[in-house]
Coordinates of C-alpha atoms in Angstrom, one line a residue:
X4 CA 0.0 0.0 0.0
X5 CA 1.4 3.7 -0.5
X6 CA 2.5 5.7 2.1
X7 CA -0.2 8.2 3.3
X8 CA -0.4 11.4 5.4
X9 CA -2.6 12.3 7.9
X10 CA -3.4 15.2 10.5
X11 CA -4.4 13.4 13.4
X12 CA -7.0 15.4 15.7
X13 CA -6.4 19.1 14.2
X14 CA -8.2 20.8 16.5
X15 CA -5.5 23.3 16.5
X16 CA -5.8 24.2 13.0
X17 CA -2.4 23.4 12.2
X18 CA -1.9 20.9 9.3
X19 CA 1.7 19.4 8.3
X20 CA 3.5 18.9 5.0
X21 CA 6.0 17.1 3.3
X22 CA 8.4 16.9 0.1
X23 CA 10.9 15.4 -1.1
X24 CA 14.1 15.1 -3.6
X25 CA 15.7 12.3 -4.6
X26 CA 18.0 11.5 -1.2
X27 CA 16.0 13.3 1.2
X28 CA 12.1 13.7 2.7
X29 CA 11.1 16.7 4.6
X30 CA 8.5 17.0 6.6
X31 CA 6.5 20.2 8.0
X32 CA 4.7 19.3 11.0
X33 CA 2.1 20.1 13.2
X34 CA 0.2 19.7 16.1
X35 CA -0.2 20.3 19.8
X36 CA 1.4 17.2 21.4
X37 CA 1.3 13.6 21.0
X38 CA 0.8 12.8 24.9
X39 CA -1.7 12.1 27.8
X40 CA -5.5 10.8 26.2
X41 CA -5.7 12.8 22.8
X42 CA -2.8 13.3 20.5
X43 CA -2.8 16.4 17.9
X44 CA 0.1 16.3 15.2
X45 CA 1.0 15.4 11.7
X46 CA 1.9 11.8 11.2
X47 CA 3.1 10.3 7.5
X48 CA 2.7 6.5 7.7
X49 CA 2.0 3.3 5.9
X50 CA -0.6 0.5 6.9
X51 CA 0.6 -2.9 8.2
X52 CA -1.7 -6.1 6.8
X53 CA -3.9 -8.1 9.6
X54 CA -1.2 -11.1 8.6
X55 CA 1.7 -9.1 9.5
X56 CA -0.2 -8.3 13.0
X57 CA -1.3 -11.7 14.2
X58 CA 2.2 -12.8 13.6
X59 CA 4.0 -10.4 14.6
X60 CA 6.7 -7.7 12.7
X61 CA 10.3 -6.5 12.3
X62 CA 10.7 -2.8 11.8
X63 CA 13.5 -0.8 11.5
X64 CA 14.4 2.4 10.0
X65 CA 17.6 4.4 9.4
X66 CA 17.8 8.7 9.9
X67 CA 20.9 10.1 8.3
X68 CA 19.8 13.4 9.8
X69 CA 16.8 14.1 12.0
X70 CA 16.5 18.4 12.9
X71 CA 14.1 19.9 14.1
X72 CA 14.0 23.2 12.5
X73 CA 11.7 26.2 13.3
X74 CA 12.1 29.8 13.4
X75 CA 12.1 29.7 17.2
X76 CA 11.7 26.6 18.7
X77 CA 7.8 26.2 19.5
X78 CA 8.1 24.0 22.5
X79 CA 11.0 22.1 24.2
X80 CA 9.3 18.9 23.6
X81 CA 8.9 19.5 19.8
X82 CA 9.5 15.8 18.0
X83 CA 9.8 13.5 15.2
X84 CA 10.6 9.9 14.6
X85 CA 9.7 6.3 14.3
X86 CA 5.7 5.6 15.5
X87 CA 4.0 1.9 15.7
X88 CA 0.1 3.0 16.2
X89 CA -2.9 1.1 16.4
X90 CA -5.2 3.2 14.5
X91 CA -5.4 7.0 13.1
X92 CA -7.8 7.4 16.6
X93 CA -6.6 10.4 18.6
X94 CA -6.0 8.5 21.6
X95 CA -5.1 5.2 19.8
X96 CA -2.1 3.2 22.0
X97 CA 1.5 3.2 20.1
X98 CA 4.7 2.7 21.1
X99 CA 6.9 5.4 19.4
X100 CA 10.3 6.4 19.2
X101 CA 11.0 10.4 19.2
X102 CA 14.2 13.0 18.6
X103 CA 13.4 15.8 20.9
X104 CA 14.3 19.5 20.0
X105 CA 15.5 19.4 23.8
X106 CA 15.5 16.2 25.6
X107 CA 17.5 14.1 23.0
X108 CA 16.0 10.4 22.1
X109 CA 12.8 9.7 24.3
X110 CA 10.9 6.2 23.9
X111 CA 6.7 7.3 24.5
X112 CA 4.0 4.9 24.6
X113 CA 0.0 4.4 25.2
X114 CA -1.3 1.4 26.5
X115 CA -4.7 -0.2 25.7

């Protein structure tokens, strides 16, 4: 299946963006925080089949260069990375892997 993009839960009004070249993606995001019950942000994914679930997956990915860039920095906590979600639900469980613009490498999850 093609890789999709979607704003989940953009009740701020902010929507994220990405192109790309021929070595590099880049994506704008957006949102107000991917935390606590209801997650707001810009998330550019692909769907996993019902086989791949019921017997489980390998995933792995490799960032050359992960920055997060802004005029000013918008909050501390500002991210991007590597997410494993259950659905496109605001407060769907995932177990997620994030660069900070602050905090360095942070591992964030949801249970059920």
């Amino acid at each position: 299946e093609p890789v999709s993009d979607e704003n989940i839960n953009g009740a701020d009004g902010t929507y994220g963006e990405v192109g790309s070249s021929i070595s590099q993606i880049i994506e704008n995001g957006s949102g107000g925080d991917i935390w606590d019950n209801a997650d707001s942000f810009f998330f550019r994914y692909d769907e996993l089949s019902t086989d791949a679930l019921d017997f489980g997956f390998d995933a792995s990915v490799f960032v050359e260069g992960l920055t997060v860039y802004s005029s000013q920095i918008t909050d501390s906590w500002a991210k991007g990375g590597l997410m494993v979600r259950e659905s496109l639900e605001k407060d769907s469980p995932h177990f997620s892997v994030f660069q900070t613009s602050s905090y360095g490498v942070r591992v964030q999850y949801r249970k059920y």
